[in-house]
Structure formats: C-alpha cells, structure tokens
PDB file of C-alpha atoms in Angstrom:
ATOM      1  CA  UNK F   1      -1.377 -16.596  11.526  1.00  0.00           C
ATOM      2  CA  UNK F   2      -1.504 -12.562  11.401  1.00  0.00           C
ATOM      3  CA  UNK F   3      -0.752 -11.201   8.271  1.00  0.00           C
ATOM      4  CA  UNK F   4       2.308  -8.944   8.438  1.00  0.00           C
ATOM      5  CA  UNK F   5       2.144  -5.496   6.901  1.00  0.00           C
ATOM      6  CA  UNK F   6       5.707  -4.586   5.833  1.00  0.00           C
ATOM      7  CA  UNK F   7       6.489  -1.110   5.497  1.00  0.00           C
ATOM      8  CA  UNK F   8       9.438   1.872   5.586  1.00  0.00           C
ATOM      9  CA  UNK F   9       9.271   3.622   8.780  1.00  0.00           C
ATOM     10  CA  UNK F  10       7.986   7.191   7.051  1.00  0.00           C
ATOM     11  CA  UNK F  11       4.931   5.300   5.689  1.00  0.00           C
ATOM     12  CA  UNK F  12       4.406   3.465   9.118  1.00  0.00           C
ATOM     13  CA  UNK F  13       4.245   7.168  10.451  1.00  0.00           C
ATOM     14  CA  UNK F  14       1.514   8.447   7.882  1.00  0.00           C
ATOM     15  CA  UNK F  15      -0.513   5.560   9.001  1.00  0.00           C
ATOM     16  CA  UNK F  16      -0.062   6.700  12.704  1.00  0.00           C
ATOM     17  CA  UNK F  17      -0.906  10.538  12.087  1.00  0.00           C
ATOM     18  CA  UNK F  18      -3.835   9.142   9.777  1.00  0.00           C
ATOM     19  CA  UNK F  19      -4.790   7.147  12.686  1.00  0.00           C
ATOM     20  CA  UNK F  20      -4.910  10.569  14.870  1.00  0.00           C
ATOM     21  CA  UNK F  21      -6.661  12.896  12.393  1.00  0.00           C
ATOM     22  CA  UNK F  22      -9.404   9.977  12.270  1.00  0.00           C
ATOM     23  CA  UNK F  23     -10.076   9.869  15.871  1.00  0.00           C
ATOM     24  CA  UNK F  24      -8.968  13.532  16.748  1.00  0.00           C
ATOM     25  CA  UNK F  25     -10.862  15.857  14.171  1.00  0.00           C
ATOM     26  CA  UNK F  26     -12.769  13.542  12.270  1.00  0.00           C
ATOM     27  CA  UNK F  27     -14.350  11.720  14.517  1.00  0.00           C
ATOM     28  CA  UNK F  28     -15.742  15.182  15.494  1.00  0.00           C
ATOM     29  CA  UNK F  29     -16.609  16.662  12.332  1.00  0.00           C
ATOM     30  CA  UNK F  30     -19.265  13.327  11.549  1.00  0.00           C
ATOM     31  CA  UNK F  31     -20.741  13.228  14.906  1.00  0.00           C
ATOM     32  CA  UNK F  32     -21.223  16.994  14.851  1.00  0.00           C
ATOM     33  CA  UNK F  33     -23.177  16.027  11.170  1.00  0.00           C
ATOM     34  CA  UNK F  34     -24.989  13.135  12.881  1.00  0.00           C
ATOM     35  CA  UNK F  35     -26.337  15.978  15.572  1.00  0.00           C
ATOM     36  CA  UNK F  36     -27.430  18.278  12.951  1.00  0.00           C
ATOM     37  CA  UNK F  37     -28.815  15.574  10.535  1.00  0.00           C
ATOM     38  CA  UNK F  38     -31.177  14.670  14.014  1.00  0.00           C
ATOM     39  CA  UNK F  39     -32.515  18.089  13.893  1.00  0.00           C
ATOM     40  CA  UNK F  40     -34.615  17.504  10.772  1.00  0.00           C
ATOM     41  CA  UNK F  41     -36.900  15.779  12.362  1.00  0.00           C
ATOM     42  CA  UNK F  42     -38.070  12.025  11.316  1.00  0.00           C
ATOM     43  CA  UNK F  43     -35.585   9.618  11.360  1.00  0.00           C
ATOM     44  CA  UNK F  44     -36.859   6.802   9.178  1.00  0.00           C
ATOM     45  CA  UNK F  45     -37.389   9.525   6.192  1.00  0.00           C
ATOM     46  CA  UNK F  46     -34.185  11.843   6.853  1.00  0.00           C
ATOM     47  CA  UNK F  47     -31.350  11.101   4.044  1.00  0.00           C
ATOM     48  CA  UNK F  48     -28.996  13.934   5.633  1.00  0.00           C
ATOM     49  CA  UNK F  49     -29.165  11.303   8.868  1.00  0.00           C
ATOM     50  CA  UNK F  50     -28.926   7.810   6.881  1.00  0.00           C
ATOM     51  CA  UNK F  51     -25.814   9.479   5.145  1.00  0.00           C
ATOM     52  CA  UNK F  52     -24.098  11.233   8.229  1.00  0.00           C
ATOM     53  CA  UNK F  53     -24.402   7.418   9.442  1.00  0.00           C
ATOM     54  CA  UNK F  54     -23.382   5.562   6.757  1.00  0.00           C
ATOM     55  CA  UNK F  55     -20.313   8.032   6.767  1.00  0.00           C
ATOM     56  CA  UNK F  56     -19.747   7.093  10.160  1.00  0.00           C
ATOM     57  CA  UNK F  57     -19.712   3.351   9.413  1.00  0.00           C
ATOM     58  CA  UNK F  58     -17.128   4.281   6.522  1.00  0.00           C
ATOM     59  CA  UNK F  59     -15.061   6.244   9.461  1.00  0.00           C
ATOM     60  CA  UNK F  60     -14.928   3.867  12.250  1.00  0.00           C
ATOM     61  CA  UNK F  61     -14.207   0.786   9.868  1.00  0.00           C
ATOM     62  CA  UNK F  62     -11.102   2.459   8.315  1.00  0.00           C
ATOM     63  CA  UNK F  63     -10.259   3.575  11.794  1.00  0.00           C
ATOM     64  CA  UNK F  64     -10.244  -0.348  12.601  1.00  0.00           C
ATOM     65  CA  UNK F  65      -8.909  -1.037   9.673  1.00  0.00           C
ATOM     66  CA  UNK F  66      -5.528   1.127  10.114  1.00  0.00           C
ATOM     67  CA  UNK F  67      -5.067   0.198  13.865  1.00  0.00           C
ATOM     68  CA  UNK F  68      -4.989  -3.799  12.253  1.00  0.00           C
ATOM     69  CA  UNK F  69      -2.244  -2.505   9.918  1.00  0.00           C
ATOM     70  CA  UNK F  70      -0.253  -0.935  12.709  1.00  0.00           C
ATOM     71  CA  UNK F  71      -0.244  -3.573  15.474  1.00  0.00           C
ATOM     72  CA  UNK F  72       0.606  -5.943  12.678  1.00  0.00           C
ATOM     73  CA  UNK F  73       3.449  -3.962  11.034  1.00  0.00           C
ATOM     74  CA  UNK F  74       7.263  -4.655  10.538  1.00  0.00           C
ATOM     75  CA  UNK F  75       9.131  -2.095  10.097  1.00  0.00           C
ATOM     76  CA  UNK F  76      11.622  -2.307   7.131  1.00  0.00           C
ATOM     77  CA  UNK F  77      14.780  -0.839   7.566  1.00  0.00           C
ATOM     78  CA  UNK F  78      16.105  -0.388   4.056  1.00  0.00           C
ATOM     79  CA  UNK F  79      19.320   1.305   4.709  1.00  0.00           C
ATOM     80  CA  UNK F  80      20.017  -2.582   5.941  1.00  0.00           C
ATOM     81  CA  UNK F  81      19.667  -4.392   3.275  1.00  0.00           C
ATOM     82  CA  UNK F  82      22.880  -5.802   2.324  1.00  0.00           C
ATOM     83  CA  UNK F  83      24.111  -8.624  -0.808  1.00  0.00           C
ATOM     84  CA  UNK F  84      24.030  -7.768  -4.190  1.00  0.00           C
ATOM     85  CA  UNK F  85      20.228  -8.976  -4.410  1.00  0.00           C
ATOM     86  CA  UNK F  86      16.445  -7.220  -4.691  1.00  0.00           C
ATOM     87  CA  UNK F  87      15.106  -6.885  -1.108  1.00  0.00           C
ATOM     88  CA  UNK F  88      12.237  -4.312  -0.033  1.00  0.00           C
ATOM     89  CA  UNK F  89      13.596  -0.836  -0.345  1.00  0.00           C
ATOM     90  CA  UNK F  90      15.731  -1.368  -3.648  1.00  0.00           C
ATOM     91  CA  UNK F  91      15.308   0.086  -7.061  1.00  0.00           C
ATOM     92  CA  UNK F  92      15.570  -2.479  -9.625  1.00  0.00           C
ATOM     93  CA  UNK F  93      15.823  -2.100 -13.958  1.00  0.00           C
ATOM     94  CA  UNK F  94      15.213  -4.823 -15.596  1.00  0.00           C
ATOM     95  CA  UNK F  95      14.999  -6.020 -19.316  1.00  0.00           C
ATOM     96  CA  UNK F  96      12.441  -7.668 -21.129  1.00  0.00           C
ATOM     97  CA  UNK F  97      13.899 -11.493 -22.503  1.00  0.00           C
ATOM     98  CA  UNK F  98      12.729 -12.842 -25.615  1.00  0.00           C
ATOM     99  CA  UNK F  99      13.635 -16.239 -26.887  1.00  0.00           C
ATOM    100  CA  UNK F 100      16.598 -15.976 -24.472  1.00  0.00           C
ATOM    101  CA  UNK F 101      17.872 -12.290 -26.078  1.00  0.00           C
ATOM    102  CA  UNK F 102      17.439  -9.017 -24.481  1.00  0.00           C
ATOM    103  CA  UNK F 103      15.282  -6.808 -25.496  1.00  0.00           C
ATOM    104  CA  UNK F 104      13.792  -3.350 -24.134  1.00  0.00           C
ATOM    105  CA  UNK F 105      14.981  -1.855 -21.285  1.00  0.00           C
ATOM    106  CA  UNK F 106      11.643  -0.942 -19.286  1.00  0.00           C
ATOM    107  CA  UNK F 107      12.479   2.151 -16.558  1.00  0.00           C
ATOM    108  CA  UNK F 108      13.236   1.989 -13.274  1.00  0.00           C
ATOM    109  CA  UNK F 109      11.013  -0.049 -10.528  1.00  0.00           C
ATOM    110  CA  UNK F 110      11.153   0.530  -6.827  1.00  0.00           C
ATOM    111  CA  UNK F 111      10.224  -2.579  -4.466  1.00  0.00           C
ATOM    112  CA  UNK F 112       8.088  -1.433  -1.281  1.00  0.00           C
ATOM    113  CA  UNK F 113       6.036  -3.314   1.260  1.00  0.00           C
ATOM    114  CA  UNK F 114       2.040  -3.759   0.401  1.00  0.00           C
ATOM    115  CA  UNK F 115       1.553  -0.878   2.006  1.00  0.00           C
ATOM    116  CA  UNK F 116       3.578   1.521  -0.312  1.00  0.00           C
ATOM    117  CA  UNK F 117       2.554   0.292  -3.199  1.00  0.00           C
ATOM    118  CA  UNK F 118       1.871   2.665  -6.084  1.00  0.00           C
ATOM    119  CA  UNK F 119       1.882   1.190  -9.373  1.00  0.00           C
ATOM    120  CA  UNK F 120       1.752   4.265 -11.535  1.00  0.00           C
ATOM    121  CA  UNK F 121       4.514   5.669  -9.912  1.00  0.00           C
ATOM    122  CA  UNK F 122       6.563   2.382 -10.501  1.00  0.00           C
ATOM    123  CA  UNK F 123       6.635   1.532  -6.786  1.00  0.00           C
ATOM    124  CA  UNK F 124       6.088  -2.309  -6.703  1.00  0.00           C
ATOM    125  CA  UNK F 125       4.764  -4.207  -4.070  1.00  0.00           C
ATOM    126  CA  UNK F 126       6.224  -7.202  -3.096  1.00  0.00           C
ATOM    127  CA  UNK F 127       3.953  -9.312  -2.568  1.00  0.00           C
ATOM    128  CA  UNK F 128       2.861  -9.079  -6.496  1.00  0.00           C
ATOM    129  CA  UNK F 129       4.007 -11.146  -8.829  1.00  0.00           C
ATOM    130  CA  UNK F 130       6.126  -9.014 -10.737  1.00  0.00           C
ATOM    131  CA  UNK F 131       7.924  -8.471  -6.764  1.00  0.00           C
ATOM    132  CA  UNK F 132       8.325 -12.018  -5.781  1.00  0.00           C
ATOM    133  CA  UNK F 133       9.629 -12.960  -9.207  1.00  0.00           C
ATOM    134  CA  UNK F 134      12.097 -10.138  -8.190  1.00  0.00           C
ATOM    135  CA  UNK F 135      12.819 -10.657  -4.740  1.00  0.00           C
ATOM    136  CA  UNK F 136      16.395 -12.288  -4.008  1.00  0.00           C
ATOM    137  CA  UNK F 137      17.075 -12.049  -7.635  1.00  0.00           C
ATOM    138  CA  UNK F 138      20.736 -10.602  -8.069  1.00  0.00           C
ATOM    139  CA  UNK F 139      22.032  -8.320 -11.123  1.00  0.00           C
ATOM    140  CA  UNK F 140      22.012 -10.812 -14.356  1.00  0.00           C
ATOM    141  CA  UNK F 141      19.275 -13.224 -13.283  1.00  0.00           C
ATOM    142  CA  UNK F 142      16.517 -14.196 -15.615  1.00  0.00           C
ATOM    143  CA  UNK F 143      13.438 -14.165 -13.268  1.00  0.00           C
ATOM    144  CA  UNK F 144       9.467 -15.294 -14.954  1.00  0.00           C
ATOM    145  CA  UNK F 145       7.012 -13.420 -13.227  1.00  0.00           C
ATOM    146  CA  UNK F 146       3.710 -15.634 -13.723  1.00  0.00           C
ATOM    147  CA  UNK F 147       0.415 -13.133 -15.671  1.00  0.00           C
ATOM    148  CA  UNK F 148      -2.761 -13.683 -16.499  1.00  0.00           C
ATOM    149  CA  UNK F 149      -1.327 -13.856 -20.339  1.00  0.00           C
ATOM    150  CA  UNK F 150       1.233 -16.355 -19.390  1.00  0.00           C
ATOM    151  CA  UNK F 151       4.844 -16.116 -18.402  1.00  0.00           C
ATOM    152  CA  UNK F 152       6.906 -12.858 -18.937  1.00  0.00           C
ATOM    153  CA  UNK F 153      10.621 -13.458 -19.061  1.00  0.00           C
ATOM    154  CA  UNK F 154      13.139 -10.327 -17.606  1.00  0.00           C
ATOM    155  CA  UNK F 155      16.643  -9.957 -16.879  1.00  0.00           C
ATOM    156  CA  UNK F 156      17.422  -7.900 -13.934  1.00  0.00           C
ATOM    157  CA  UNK F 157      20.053  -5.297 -15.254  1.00  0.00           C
ATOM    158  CA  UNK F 158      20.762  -3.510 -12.162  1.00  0.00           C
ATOM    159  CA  UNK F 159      19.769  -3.115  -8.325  1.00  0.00           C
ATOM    160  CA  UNK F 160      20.283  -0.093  -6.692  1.00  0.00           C
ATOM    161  CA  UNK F 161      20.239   0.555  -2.964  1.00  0.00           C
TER     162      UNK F 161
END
C-alpha cells in the first residue's frame, strides 16, 4: 500500500512549483557545472567534476523524491472539517494533566499533514504522537500521547477551526 502524503492545497502547490524550478532552471544550472567541471581535464582526479556529479545525484533524487509526494498526495480541505473535534487543519491548546489536575497551559498548536510539519513553529504533524493522541479528540478530553520518557497526560482546552 502507497503511503499517502496529506497536505493543504497551498503546500501541495509549493511542492509543484518546487517540482518546476528543479527541472526548469536547475536542472540547467548543474549540467552547465558538469560541462565546465569536464573542461579541467582528467576525470578520475577532477573534484570540481566528482562534486558537479554528486550534486546532480542530490538533484535528480529529490526531483524523484517530490514527484512520489505529489502523485501520492490528498489534498486536505480544511475549511471542511466539521464536529467539535481535532482534524488536520485545526489549532488546538491544550493543558498539561497532573495526577488528574490541570496544570500549565502550553500555547497554541496547529495540526498539519507530514508534509507541513514545522515543529518550532508549533505546526504538528499528524502522524506524530503528540497528533494522533490529538486527532478526534474533542474540547475537554484527556488524551496520553506515548514519549520516549513515558506517558504525558493533556487536556485539550480548545479547538479552533
């Protein structure tokens, strides 16, 4: 079974004009360096040519690696999302539970597909553990999200669309 890449339609567009740029311009730019790497003369002692090729190899297999991603994508339509629970698209706050009281309030999460994720800037895949503990949890559950330290306890406190 394909693995499904889940994703907003704005990031399914970066990957699309990513996609271009790669085969468009820089596809170019490395086989122009390849050419001029060749012009130094031996091959088997020429580190401009062993790097213009490895940075071809790095081009071509994110170029595959991207047109996986998009045949393979489902676009999330998070405007859609209905219910009063945490789906792809919502932003979430939730509390930290301690021997069944509340405690801190930690700030506000946003749940995106894999592809979106961006945990510094509290964007949440998920497919992480901290998402799926979250996912189809509604405002007042206690969810346990499982970590390497052992189980965290939260209560979600509110779901925004």
């Amino acid at each position: 079974m394909k693995k499904e890449y889940k994703m907003s339609p704005a990031r399914h567009q970066e990957l699309k004009d990513e996609l271009n740029y790669l085969k468009t311009v820089r596809e170019k730019e490395v086989a122009e360096l390849i050419k001029e790497a060749r012009g130094f003369g031996d091959l088997s002692e020429n580190s401009e040519y062993d790097e213009a090729k490895n940075e071809q190899g790095k081009l071509y297999s994110r170029i595959a690696e991207i047109e996986e991603i998009l045949l393979n994508a489902v676009i999330i339509d998070e405007d859609a999302a209905h219910g009063n629970t945490v789906s792809i698209g919502c932003r979430v706050t939730v509390a930290e539970l301690k021997d069944g009281k509340v405690g801190k309030t930690l700030p506000e999460y946003k749940v995106v597909g894999s592809q979106e994720a961006d945990p510094m800037n509290r964007a949440i895949s998920e497919d992480s553990p901290f998402g799926k503990a979250l996912m189809g949890a509604a405002e007042g559950d206690d969810v346990t999200v499982e970590a390497p330290v052992g189980e965290i306890h939260y209560r979600i406190v509110k779901i925004e669309r």
